[in-house]
Short mmCIF file of C-alpha atoms in Angstrom, two decimals:
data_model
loop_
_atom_site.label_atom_id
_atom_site.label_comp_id
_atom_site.label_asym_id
_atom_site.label_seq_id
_atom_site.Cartn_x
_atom_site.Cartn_y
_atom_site.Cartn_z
CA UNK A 520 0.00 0.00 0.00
CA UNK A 521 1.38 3.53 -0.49
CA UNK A 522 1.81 6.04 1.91
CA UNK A 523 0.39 9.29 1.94
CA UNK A 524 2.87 12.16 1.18
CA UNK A 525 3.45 14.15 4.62
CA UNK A 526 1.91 17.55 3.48
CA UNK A 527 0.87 19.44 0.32
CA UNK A 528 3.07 18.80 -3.01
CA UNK A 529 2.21 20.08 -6.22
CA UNK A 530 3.54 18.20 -8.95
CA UNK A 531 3.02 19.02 -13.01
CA UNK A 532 3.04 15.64 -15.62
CA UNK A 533 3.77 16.74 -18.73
CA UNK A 534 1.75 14.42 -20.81
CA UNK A 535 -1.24 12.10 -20.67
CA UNK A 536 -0.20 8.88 -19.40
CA UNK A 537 -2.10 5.41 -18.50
CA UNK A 538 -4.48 5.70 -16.18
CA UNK A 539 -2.83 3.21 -13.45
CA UNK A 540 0.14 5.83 -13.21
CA UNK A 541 -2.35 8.69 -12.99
CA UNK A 542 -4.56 6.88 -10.11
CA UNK A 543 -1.13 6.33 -8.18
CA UNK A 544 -0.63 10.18 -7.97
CA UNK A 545 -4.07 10.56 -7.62
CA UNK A 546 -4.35 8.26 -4.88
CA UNK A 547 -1.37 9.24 -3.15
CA UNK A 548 -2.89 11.56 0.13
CA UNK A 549 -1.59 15.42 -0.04
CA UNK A 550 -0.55 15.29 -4.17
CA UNK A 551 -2.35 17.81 -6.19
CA UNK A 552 -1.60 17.11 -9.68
CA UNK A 553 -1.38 19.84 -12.68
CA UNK A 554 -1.50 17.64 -16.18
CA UNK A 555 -0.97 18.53 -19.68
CA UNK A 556 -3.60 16.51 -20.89
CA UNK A 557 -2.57 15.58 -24.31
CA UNK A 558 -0.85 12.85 -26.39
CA UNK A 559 1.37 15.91 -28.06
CA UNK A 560 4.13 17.10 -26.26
CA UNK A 561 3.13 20.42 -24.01
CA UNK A 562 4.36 23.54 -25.69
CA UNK A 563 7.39 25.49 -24.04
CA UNK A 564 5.47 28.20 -22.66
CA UNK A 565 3.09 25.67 -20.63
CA UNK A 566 5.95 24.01 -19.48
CA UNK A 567 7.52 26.54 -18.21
CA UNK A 568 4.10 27.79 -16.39
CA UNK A 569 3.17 24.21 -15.86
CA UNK A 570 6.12 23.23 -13.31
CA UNK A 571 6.44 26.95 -11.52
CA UNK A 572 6.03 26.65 -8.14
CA UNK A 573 6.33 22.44 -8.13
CA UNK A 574 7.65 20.20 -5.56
CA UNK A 575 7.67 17.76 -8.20
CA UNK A 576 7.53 16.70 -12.35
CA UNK A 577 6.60 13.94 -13.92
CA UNK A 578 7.96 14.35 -17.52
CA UNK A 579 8.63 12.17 -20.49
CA UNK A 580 12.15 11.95 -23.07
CA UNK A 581 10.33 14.56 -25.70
CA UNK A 582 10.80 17.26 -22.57
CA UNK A 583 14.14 19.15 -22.45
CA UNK A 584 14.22 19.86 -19.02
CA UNK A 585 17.03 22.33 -19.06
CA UNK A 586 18.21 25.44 -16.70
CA UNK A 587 15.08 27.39 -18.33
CA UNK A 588 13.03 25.03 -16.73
CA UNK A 589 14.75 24.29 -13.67
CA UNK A 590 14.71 28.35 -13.50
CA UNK A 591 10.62 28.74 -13.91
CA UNK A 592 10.32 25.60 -11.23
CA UNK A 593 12.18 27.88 -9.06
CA UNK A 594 14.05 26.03 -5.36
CA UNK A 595 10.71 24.23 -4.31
CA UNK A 596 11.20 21.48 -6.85
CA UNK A 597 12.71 18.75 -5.30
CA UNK A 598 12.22 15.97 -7.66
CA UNK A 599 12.10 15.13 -11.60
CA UNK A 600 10.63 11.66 -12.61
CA UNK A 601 11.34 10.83 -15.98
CA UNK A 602 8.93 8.06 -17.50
CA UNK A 603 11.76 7.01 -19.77
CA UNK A 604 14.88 4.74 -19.44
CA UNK A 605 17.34 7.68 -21.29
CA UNK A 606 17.95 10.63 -19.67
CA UNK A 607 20.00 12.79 -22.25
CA UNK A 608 16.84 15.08 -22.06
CA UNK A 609 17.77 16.21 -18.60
CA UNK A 610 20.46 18.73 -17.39
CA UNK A 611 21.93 16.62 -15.04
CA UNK A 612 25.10 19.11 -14.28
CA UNK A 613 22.16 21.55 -13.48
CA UNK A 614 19.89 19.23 -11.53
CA UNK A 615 22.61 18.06 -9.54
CA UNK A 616 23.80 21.65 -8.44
CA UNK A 617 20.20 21.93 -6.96
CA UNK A 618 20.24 19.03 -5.42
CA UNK A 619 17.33 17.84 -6.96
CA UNK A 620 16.59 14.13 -6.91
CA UNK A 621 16.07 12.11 -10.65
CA UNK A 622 13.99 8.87 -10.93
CA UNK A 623 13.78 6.96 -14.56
CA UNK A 624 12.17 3.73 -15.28
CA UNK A 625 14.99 0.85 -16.40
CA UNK A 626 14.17 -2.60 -16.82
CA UNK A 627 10.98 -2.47 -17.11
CA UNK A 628 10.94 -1.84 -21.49
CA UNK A 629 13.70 -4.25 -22.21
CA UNK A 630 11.69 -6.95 -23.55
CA UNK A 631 9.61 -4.83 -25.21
CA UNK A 632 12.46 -2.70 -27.03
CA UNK A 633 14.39 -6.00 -27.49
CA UNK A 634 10.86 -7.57 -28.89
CA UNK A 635 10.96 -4.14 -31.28
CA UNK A 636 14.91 -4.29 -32.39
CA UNK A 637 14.36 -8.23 -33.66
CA UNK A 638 11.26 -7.33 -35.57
CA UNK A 639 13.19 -3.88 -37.13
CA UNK A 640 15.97 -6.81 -37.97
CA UNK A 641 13.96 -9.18 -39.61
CA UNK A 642 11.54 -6.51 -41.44
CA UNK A 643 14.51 -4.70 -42.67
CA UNK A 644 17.04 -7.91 -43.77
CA UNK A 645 14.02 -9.34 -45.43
CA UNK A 646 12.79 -6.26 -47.03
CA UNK A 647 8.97 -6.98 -45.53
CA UNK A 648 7.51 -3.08 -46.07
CA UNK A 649 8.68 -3.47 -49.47
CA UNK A 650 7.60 -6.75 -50.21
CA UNK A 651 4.28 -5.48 -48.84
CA UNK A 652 4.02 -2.61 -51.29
CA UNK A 653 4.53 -4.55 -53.92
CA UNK A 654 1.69 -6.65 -52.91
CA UNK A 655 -0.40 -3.59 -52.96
CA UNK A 656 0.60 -1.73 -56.39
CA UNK A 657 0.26 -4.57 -58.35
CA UNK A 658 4.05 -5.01 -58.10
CA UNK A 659 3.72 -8.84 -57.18
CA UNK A 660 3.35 -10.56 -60.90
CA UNK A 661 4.44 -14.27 -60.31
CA UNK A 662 6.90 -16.38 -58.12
CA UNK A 663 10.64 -15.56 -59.13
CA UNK A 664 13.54 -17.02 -58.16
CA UNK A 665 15.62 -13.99 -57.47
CA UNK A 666 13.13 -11.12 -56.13
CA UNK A 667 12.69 -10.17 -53.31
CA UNK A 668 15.69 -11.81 -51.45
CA UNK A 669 16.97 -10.18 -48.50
CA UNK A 670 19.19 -11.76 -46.13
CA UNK A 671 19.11 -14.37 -43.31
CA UNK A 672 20.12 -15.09 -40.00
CA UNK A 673 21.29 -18.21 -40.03
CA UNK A 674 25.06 -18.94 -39.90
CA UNK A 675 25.41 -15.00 -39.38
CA UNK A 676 27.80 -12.48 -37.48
CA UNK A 677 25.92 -10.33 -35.37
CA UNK A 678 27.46 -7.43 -33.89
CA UNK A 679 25.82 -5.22 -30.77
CA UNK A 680 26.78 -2.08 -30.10
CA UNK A 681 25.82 -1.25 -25.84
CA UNK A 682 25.85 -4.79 -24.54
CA UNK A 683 23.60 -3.26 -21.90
CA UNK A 684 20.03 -5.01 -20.30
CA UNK A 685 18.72 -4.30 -24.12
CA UNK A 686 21.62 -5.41 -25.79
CA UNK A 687 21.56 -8.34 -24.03
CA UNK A 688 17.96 -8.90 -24.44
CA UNK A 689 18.26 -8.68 -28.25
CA UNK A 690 21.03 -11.72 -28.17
CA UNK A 691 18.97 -13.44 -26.18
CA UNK A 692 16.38 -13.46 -28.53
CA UNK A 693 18.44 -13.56 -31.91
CA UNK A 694 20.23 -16.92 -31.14
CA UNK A 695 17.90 -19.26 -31.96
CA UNK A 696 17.75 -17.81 -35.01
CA UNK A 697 21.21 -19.88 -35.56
CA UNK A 698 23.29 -16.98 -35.34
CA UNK A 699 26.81 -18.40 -35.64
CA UNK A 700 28.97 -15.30 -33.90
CA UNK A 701 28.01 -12.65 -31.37
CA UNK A 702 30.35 -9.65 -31.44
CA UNK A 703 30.15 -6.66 -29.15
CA UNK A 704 31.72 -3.12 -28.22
CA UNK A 705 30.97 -0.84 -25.71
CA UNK A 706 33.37 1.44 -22.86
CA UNK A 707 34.12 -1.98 -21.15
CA UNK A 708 34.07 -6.09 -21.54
CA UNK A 709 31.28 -7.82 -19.69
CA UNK A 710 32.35 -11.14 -19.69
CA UNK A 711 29.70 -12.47 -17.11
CA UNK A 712 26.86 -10.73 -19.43
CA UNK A 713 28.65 -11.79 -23.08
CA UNK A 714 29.65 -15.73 -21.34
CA UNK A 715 25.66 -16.46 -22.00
CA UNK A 716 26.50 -15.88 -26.14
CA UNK A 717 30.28 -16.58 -26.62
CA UNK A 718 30.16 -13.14 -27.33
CA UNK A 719 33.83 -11.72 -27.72
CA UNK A 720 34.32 -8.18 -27.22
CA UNK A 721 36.12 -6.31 -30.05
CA UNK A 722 36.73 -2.80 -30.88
CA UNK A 723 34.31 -0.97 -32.62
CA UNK A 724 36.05 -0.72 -36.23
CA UNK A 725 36.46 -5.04 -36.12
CA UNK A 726 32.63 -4.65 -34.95
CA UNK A 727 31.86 -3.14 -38.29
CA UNK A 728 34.07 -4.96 -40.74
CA UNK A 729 33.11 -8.75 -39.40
CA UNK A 730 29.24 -8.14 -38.96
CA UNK A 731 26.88 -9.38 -41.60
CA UNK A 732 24.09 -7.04 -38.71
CA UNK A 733 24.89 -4.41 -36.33
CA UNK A 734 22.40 -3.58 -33.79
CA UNK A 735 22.95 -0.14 -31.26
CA UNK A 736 21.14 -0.33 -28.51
CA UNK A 737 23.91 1.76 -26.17
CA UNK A 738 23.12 4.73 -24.50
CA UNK A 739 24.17 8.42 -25.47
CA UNK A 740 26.87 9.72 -24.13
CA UNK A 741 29.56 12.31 -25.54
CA UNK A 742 31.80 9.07 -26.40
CA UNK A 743 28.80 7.60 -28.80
CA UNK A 744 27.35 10.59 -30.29
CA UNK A 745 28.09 10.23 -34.20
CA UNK A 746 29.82 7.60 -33.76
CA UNK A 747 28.24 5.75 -36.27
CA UNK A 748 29.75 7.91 -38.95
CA UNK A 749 31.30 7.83 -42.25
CA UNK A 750 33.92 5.84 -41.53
CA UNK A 751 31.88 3.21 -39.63
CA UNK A 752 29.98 2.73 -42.50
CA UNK A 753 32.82 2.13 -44.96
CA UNK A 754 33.89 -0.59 -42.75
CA UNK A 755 31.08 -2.32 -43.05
CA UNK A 756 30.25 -5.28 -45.46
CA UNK A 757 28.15 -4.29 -48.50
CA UNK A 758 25.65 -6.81 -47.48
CA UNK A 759 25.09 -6.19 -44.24
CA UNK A 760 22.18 -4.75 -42.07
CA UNK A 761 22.47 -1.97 -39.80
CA UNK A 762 19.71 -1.16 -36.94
CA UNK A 763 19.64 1.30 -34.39
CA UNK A 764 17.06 1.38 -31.64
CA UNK A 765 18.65 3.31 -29.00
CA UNK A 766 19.00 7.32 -29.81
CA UNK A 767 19.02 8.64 -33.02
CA UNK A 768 21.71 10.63 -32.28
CA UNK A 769 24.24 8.09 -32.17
CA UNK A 770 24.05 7.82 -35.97
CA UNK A 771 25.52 10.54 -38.68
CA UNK A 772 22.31 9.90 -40.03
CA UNK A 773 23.76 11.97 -43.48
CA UNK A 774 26.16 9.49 -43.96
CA UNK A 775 24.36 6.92 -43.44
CA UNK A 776 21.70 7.93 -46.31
CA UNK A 777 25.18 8.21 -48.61
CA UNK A 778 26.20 4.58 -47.41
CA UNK A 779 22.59 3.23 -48.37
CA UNK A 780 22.52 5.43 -51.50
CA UNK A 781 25.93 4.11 -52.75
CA UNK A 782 25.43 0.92 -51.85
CA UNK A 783 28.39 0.74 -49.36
CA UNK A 784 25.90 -1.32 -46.70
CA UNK A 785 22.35 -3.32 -48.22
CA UNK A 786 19.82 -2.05 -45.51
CA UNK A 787 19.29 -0.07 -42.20
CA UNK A 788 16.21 0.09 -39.76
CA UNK A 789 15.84 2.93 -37.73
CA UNK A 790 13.41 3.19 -34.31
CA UNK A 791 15.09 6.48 -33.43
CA UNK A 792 15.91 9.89 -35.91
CA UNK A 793 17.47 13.42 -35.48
CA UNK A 794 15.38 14.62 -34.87
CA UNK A 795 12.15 13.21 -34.04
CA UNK A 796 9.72 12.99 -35.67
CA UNK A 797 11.71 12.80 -39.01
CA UNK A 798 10.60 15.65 -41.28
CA UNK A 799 8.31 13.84 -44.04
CA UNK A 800 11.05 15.46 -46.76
CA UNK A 801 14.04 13.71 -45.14
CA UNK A 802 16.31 12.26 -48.08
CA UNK A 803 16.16 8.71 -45.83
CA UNK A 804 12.54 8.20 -46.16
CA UNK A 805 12.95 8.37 -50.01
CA UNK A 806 14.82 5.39 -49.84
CA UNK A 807 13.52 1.58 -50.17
CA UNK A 808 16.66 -0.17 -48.12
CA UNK A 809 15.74 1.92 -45.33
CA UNK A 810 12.85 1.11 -42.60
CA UNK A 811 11.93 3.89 -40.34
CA UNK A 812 9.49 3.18 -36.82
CA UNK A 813 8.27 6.24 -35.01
CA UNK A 814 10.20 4.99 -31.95
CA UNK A 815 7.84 3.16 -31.20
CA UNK A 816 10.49 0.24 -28.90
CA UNK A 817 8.08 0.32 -25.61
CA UNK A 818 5.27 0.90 -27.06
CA UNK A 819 3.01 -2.18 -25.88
CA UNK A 820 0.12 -1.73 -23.12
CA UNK A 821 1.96 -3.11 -20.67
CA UNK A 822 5.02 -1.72 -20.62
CA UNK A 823 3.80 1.64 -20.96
CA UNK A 824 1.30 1.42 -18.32
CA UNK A 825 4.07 -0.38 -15.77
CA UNK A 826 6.42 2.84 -17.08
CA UNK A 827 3.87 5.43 -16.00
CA UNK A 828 3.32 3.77 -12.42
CA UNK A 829 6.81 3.28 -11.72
CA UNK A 830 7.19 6.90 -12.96
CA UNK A 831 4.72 7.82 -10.68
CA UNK A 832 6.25 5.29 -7.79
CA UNK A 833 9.74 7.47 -8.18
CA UNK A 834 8.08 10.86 -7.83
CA UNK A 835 5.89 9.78 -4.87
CA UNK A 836 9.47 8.22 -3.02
CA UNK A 837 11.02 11.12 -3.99
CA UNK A 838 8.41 13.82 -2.37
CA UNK A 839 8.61 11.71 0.81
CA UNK A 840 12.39 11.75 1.02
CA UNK A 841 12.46 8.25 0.64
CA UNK A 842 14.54 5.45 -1.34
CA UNK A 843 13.14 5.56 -4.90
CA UNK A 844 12.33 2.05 -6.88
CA UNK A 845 14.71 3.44 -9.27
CA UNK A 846 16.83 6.51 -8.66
CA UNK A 847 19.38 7.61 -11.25
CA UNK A 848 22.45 8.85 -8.90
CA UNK A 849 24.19 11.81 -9.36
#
C-alpha cells in the first residue's frame, strides 16, 4: 500500500499517461496534480508555467528539461521523474547543483524494445515493407527465383553495439535464429553478461568490418554521439544490415543515407531519428533499403502502463524523502 505524502506537493506531468500511473498520484494523500492533458508534447510556454512553483515533475524523453526550466520551477522542486529509461533530455550538471533528486524507469521496457529491435531486424534484412508494397501496387506478378531476397540469420555475425540489459535482451532473442557469432563493443568487456553468447568483445572498427548485422542499442553519451559515422559505414560489409534502436543521435544519419545510396551497406532500420519525428522530406525516407518506426520500442500496453506507475512510484518516493524504486544517482 502507499503512503500518503506528509503535506501538500504540487507536482506538473507533462503528458497524458495510463491511467494506473495517474490513479497512483491521484491516490497518493496530499498530491495535487497539474496535467498537460494531451498525447502531443506540451508547448514550451506551458511548461515553463506548468512546473512553476512544483515540488515535483513527472515528464517524459520529448521534454528538455534544461536550466530554463529548472529556472521557472524555481528552489521548491525537489524531484524530476522521468517516464523514460534515457535521460540525455535532462540537465543533469544543473539538476545536480540543486540538489534535486532524478527517478527513470529501467528494466521495465527491455523486452519490449528487445521484442521491437528483432522485428526492425527481420523486417529490414528481409525487405517486408517493401515486399508489402509490392503486394499492394500490383508489383507482385508471379513467383521468381531472385526477387525479393533479402538476407538471413542463419550462420550469421551479429554485432551489438551497448551490450547493456537491451543489448543483451536482443542476443537473447536472436540466437535461436542460428546466429553463428556474437560480437560486441561498448566502454568496457562484460564477460559475465557476453559468457551467456560466446560473445567476444572487439573494438568498434572489427565490430563493423566482421558483422553481416549491427544492432545499437547503447546509450548516449559524448563518447557515442556520431559515432556511427562515415567511416563506420565504410567498414562495413556491402551486405550487411544496420539497426539502431537506442537514440538517433548516435548515428551521422547523413552518412548513413550516402552509405545506403551508394550501396556501401544493403539495408538499415531505424526506431530512433534526429530529430524526431523525421521531417516527411528527409532524403532517408525516399529510400527503399531503409525502414523507419516512429520509436515506437516500448510501445506495448503493458510496458507503458508499468512505465507510468513506476514513474509515478519514483516521484511519490522522492516527495517523501524516501529510497526511490529506481533513482538515477548523481
Amino acid at each position: 500500500m502507499r503512503r500518503a505524502v506528509s503535506r501538500a506537493m504540487a507536482v506538473f506531468v507533462t503528458r497524458r499517461i495510463s491511467a494506473e500511473g495517474l490513479r497512483v498520484l491521484a491516490e497518493a494523500g496530499g498530491c495535487r496534480v497539474q496535467q498537460w492533458d494531451s498525447e502531443e508534447p506540451v508547448p514550451r510556454a506551458q511548461l515553463l508555467a506548468g512546473v512553476s512553483g512544483k515540488q515535483g515533475l513527472l515528464c517524459l524523453l520529448s521534454d528538455r528539461i534544461d536550466r530554463e526550466v529548472l529556472d521557472a520551477a524555481g528552489p521548491s522542486l525537489k524531484v524530476i521523474s522521468t517516464m523514460s529509461v534515457g535521460f540525455d533530455h535532462l540537465a543533469l550538471d544543473e539538476i545536480k547543483k540543486r540538489g534535486i533528486r532524478v527517478g527513470y524507469t529501467p528494466d521495465v521496457l527491455t523486452d519490449a524494445t528487445a521484442e521491437l529491435s528483432v522485428a526492425l531486424l527481420l523486417a529490414t534484412c528481409r525487405r517486408l515493407p517493401e515486399a508489402v508494397e509490392q503486394v499492394k501496387n500490383g508489383g507482385w506478378t508471379t513467383w521468381k527465383p531472385l526477387w525479393m531476397c533479402g538476407y538471413g540469420l542463419s550462420d550469421s555475425t551479429v554485432g551489438i553495439i551497448g551490450l547493456g540489459r537491451i543489448g543483451q535482451a536482443v542476443a537473447r532473442r536472436l540466437k535461436p535464429f542460428g546466429v553463428k557469432n556474437f560480437l560486441y563493443t561498448g566502454s568496457r568487456p562484460k564477460p559475465e553478461s557476453a559468457a551467456e553468447f560466446q560473445a567476444e568483445f572487439v573494438p568498434l572498427t572489427r565490430l563493423a568490418e566482421e558483422s553481416d548485422f549491427v544492432v545499437v542499442t547503447c546509450a548516449l553519451t559524448p563518447d557515442t554521439q556520431g559515432m556511427c559515422n562515415k567511416d563506420f559505414f565504410s567498414r562495413m560489409k556491402k551486405t550487411s544490415v544496420f539497426i539502431n534502436t537506442s537514440r538517433g543521435a548516435v548515428v551521422n544519419q547523413e552518412d548513413l543515407y550516402d552509405a545506403l545510396v551508394s550501396g556501401q551497406i544493403a539495408a538499415a532500420g531505424l526506431d530512433v531519428t534526429t530529430p524526431e519525428p523525421l521531417p516527411t522530406d528527409h532524403p532517408l525516407l525516399s529510400l527503399k533499403n531503409c525502414v523507419i518506426l516512429p520509436h515506437v520500442g516500448s510501445a506495448t500496453y503493458a510496458t507503458r502502463t508499468t512505465m507510468s506507475v513506476l514513474a509515478a512510484d519514483n516521484l511519490l518516493a522522492g516527495l517523501r524523502g524516501e529510497r526511490m524504486p529506481h533513482e538515477l544517482l548523481l
